[in-house]
PDB file of C-alpha atoms in Angstrom:
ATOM      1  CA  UNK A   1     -17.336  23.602 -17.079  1.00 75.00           C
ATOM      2  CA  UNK A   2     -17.149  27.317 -18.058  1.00 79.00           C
ATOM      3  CA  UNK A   3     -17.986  28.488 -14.164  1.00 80.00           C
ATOM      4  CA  UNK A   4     -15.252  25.131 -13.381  1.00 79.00           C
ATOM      5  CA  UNK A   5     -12.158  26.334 -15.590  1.00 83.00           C
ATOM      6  CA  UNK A   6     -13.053  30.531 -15.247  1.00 84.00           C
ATOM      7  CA  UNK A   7     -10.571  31.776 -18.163  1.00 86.00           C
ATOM      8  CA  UNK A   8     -10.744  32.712 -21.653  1.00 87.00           C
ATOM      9  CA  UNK A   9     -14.009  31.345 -23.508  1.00 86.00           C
ATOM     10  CA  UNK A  10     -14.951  32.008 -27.151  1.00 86.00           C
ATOM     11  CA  UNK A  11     -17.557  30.810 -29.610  1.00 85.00           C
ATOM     12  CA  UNK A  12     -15.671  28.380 -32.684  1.00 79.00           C
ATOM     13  CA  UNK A  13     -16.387  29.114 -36.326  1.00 76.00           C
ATOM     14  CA  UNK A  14     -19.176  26.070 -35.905  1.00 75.00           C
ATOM     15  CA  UNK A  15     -21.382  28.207 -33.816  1.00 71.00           C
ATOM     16  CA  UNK A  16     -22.120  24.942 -31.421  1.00 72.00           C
ATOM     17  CA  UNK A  17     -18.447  24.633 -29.905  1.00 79.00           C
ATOM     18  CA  UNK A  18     -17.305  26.480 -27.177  1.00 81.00           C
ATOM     19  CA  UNK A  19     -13.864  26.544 -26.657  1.00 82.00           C
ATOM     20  CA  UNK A  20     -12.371  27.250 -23.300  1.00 84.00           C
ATOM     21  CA  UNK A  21      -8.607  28.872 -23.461  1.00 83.00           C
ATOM     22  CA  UNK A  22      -6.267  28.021 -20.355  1.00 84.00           C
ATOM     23  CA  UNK A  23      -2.480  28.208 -18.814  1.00 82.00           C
ATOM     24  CA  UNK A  24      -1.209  24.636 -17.792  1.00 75.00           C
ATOM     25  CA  UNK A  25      -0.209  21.350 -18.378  1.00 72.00           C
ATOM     26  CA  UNK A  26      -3.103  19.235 -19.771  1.00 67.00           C
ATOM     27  CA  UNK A  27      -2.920  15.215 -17.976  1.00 66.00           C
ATOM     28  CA  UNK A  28      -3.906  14.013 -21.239  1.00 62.00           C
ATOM     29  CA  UNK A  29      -4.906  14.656 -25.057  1.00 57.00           C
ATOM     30  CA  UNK A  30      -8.375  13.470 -25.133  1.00 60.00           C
ATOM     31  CA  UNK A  31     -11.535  13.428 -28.220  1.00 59.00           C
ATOM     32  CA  UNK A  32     -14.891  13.239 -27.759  1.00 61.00           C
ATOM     33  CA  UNK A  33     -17.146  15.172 -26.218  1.00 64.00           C
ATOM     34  CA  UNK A  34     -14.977  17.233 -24.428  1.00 69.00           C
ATOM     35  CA  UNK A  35     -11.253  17.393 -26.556  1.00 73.00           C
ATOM     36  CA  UNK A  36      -8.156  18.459 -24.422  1.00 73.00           C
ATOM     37  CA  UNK A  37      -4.928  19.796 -26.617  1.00 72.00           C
ATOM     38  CA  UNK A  38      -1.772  21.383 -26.102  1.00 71.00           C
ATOM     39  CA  UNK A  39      -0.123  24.204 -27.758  1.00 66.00           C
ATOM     40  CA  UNK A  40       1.375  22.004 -30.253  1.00 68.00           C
ATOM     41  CA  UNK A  41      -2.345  21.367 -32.196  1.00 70.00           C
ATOM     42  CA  UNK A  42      -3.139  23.914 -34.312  1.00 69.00           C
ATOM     43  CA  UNK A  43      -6.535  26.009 -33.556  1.00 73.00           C
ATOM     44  CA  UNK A  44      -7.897  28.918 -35.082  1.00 75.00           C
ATOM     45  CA  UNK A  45      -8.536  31.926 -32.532  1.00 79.00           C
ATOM     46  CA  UNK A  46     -12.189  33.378 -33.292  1.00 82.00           C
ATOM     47  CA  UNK A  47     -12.266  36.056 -30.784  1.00 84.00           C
ATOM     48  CA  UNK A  48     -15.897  35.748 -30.477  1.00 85.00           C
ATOM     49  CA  UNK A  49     -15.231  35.497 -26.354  1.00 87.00           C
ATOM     50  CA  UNK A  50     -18.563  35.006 -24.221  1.00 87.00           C
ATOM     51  CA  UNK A  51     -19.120  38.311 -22.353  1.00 87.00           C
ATOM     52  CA  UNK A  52     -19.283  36.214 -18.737  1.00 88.00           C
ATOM     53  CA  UNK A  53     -16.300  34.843 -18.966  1.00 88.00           C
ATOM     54  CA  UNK A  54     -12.736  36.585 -18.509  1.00 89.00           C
ATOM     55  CA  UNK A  55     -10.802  38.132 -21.415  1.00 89.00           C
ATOM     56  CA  UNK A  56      -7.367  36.488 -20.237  1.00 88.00           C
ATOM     57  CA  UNK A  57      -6.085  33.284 -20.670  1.00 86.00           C
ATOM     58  CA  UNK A  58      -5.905  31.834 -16.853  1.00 85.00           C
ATOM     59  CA  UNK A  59      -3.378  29.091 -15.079  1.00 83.00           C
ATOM     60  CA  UNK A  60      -5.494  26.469 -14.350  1.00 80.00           C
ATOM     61  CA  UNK A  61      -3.502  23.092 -14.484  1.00 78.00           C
ATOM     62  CA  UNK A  62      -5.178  21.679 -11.289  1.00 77.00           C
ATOM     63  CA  UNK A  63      -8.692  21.931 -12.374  1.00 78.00           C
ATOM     64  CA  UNK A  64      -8.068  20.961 -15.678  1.00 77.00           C
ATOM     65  CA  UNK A  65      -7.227  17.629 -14.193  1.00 75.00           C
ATOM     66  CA  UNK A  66      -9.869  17.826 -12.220  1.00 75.00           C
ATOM     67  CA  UNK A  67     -12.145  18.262 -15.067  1.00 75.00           C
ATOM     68  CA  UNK A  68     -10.234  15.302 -17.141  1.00 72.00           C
ATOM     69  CA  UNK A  69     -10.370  12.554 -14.254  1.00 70.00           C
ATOM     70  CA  UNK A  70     -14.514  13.636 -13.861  1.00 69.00           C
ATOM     71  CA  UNK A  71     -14.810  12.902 -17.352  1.00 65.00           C
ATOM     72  CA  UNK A  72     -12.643  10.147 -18.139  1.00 64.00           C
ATOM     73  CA  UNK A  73     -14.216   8.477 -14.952  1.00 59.00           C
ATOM     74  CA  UNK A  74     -17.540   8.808 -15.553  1.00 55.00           C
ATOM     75  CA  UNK A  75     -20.138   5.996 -16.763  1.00 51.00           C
ATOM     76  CA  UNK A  76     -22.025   8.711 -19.293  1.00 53.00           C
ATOM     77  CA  UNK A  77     -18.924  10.705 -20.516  1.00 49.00           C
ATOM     78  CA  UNK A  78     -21.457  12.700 -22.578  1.00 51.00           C
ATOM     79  CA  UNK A  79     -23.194  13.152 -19.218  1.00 52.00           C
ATOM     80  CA  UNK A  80     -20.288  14.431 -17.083  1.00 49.00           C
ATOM     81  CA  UNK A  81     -18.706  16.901 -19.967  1.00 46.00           C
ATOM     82  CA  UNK A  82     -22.588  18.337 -19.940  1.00 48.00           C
ATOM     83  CA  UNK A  83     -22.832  18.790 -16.427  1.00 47.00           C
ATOM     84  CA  UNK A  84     -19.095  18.882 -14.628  1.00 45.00           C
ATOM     85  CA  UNK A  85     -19.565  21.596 -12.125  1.00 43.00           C
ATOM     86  CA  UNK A  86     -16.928  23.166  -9.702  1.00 40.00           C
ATOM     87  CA  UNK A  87     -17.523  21.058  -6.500  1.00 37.00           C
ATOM     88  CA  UNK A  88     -17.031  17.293  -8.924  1.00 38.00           C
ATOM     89  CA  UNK A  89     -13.416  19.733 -10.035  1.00 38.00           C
ATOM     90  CA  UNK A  90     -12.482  20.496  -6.553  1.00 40.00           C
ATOM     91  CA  UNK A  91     -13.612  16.924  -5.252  1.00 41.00           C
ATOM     92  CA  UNK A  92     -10.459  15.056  -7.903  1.00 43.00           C
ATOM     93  CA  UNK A  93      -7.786  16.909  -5.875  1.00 48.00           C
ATOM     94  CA  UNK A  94      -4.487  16.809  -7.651  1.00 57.00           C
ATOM     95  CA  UNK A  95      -0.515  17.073  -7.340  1.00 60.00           C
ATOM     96  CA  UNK A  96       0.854  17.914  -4.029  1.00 60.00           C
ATOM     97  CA  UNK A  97       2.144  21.585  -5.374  1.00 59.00           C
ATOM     98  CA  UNK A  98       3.860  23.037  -2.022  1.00 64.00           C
ATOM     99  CA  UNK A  99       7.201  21.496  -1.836  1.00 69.00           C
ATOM    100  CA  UNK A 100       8.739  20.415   1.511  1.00 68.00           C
ATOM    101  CA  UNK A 101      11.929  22.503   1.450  1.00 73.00           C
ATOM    102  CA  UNK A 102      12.685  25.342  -0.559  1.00 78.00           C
ATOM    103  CA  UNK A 103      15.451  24.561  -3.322  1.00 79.00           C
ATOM    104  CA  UNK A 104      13.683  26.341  -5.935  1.00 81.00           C
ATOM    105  CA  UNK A 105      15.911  25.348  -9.035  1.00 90.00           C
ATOM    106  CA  UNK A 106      14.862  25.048 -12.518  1.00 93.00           C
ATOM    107  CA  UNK A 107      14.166  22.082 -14.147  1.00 94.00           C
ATOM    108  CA  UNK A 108      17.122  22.056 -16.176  1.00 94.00           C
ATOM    109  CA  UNK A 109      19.141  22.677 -13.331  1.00 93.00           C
ATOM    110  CA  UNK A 110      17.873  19.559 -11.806  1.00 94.00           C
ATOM    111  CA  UNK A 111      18.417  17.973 -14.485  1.00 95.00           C
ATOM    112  CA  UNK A 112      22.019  18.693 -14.713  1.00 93.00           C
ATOM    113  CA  UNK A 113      22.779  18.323 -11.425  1.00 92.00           C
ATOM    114  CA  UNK A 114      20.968  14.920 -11.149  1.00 93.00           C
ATOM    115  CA  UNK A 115      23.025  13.960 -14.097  1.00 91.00           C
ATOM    116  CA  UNK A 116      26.304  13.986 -12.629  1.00 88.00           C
ATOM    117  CA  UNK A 117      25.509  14.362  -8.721  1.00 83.00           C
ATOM    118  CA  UNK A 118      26.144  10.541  -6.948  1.00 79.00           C
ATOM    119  CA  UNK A 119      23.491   8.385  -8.322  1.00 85.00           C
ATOM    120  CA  UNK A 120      23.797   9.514 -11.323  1.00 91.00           C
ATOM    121  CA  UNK A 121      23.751   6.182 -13.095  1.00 93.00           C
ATOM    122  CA  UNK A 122      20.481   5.157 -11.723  1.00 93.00           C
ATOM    123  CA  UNK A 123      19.096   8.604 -12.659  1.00 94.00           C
ATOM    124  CA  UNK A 124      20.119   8.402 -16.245  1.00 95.00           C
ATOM    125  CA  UNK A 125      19.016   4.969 -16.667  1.00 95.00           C
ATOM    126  CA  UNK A 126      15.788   5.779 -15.409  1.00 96.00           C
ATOM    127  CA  UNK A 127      15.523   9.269 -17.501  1.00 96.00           C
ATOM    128  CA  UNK A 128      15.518   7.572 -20.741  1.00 96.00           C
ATOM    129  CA  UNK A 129      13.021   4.809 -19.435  1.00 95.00           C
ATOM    130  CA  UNK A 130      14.820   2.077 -18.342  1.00 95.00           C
ATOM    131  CA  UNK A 131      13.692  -0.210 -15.760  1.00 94.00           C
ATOM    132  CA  UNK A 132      16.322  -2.470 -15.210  1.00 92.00           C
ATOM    133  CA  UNK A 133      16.896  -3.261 -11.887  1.00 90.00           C
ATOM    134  CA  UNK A 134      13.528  -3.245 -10.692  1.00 93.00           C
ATOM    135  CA  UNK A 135      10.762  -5.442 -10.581  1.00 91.00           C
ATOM    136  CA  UNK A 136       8.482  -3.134 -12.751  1.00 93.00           C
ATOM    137  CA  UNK A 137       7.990  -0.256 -14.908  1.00 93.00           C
ATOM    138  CA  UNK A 138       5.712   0.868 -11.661  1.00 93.00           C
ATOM    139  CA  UNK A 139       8.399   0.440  -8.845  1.00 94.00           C
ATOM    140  CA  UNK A 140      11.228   2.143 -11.474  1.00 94.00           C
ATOM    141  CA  UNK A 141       8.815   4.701 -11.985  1.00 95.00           C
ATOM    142  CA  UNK A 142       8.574   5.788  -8.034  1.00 94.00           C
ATOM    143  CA  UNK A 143      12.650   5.402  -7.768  1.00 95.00           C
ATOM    144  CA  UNK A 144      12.836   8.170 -10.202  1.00 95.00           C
ATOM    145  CA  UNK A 145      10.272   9.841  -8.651  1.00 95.00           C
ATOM    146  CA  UNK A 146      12.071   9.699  -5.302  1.00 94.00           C
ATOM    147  CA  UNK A 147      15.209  11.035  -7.090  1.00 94.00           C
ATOM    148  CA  UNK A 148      13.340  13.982  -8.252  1.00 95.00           C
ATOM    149  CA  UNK A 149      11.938  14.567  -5.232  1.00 93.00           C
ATOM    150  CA  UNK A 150      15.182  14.675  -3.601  1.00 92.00           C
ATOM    151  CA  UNK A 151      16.727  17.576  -5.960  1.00 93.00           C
ATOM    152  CA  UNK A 152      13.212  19.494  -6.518  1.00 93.00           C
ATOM    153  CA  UNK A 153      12.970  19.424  -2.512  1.00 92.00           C
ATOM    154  CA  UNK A 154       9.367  17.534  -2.715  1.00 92.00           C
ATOM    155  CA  UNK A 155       7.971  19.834  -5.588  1.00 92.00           C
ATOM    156  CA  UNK A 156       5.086  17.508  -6.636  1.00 90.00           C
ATOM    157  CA  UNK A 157       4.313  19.588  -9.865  1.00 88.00           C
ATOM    158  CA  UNK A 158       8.257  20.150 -10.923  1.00 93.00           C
ATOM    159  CA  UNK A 159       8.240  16.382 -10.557  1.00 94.00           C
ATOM    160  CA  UNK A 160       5.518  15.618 -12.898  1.00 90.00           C
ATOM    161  CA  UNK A 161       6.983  18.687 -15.502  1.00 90.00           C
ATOM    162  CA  UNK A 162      10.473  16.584 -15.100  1.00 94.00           C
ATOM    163  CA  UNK A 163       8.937  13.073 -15.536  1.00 93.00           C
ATOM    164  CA  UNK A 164       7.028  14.402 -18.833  1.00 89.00           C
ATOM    165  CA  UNK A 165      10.570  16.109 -20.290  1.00 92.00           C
ATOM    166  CA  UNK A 166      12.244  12.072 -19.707  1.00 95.00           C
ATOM    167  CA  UNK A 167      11.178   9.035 -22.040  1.00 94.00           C
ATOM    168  CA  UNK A 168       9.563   7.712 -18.825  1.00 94.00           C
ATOM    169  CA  UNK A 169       6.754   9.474 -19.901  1.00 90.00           C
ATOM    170  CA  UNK A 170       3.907   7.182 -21.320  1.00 87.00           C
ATOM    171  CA  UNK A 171       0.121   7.238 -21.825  1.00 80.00           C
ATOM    172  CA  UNK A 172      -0.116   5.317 -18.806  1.00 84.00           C
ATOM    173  CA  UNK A 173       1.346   7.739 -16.686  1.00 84.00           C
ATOM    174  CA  UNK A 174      -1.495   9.602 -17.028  1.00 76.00           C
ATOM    175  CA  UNK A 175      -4.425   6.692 -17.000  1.00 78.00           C
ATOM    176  CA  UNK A 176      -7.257   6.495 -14.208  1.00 72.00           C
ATOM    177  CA  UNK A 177      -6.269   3.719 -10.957  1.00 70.00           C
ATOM    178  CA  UNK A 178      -8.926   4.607  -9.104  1.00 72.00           C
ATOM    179  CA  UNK A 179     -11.877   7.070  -9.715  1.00 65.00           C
ATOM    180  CA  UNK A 180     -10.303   9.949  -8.504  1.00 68.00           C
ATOM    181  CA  UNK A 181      -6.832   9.305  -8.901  1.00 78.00           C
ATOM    182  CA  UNK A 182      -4.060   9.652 -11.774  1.00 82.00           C
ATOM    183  CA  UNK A 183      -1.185   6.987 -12.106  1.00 87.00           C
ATOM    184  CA  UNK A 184       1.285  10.146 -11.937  1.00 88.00           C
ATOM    185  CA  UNK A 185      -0.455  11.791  -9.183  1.00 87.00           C
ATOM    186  CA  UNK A 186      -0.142   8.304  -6.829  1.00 89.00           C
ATOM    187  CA  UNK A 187       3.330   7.377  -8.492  1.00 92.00           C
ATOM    188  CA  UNK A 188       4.496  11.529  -6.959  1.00 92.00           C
ATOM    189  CA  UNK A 189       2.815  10.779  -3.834  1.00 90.00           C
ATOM    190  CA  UNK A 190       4.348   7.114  -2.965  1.00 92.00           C
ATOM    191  CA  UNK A 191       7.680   8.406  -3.755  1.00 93.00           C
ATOM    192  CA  UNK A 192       7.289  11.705  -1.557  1.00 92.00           C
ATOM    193  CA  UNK A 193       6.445   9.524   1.618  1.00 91.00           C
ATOM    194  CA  UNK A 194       9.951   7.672   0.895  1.00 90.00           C
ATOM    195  CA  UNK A 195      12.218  10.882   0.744  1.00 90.00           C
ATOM    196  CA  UNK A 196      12.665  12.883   3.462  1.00 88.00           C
ATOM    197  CA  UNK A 197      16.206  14.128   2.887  1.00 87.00           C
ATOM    198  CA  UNK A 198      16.522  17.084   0.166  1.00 89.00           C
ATOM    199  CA  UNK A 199      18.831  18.818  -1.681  1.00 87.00           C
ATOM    200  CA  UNK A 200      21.091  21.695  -0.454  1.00 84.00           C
ATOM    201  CA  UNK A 201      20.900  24.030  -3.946  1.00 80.00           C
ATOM    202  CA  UNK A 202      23.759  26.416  -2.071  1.00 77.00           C
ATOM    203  CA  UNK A 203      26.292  23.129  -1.608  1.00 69.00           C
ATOM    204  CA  UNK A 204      27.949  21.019  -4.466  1.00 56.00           C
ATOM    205  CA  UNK A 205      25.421  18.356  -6.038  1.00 51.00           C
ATOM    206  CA  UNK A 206      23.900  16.228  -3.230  1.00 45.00           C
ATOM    207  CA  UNK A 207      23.446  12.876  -2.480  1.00 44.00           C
ATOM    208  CA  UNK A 208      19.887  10.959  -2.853  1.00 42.00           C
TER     209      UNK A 208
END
């Protein structure tokens, strides 16, 4: 896992955990015997860094999915944290990251403009989690997908930053539904084969 996620790597107080420093968005906080945090949970920086590894903090969202789904997946978690190596990593795949067209706005420019652009009813229903309308929390879930899509010009991983901001974000959102796929990463993809029309960022908001 050290070769898999190549970035910062120290030694913890303990003297038995290693603890591997990256850039990204992790899918999912996880315990056991591999535990995935966020910025917002607290750890103390030991600076004992392992000579092989690098001494800067790397962007490595993709395969840290890549290393959560080969885990979470696995019969023998134990096992798979012990042996993950950088083919099972690049094997998981992950968000489609080039977009179709080139809007290139920031999320909270999407935002706004999805706000109060035409459909902007549906969009804030859906933002703060709402399903109504739709048959399920899955099929809501790939409309505002598709509505993202629209203004982020197919940005897969701007969609998934955006669906984490809204209160559509869930723990299932991030759960296994097949053994080498995410529930965001096939919710992104349905709704990118439905859109194929994008926002102009140079005209007034667009339609969806």
């Amino acid at each position: 896992m050290i070769e898999t996620l190549d970035s910062y790597t120290e030694a913890a107080y303990d003297g038995q955990t290693i603890r591997i420093i990256v850039a990204g968005q992790p899918p999912s906080w996880t315990s056991g015997p591999i535990d995935i945090c966020d910025a917002e949970f607290y750890i103390p920086i030991t600076g004992d860094r392992l000579s092989s590894t690098p001494a800067t903090v790397t962007e490595r969202t993709t395969e840290l999915r890549g290393v959560y789904k080969a885990w979470k997946g696995a019969a023998d978690p134990a096992e798979a944290a012990a042996t993950l190596s950088v083919v099972d990593v690049q094997e998981f795949g992950g968000l489609p990251s080039e977009p179709s067209v080139d809007v290139d706005l920031s999320d909270t420019a999407v935002i706004e403009r999805a706000q109060y652009g035409p459909a902007s009813d549906v969009f804030r229903r859906l933002w703060t989690g709402s399903s109504a309308g739709y048959a399920s929390q899955t099929e809501a879930d790939v409309a505002f997908c598709s509505q993202l899509a629209y203004w982020t010009g197919g940005d897969g991983e701007q969609i998934e930053r955006l669906v984490r901001q809204s209160d559509r974000n869930r723990a299932e959102w991030v759960s296994l539904v097949s053994e080498d796929t995410l529930y965001d990463e096939r919710t992104i993809e349905q709704a990118l084969e439905l859109v194929d029309d994008y926002h102009d960022p140079q005209s007034e908001p667009g339609r969806l």
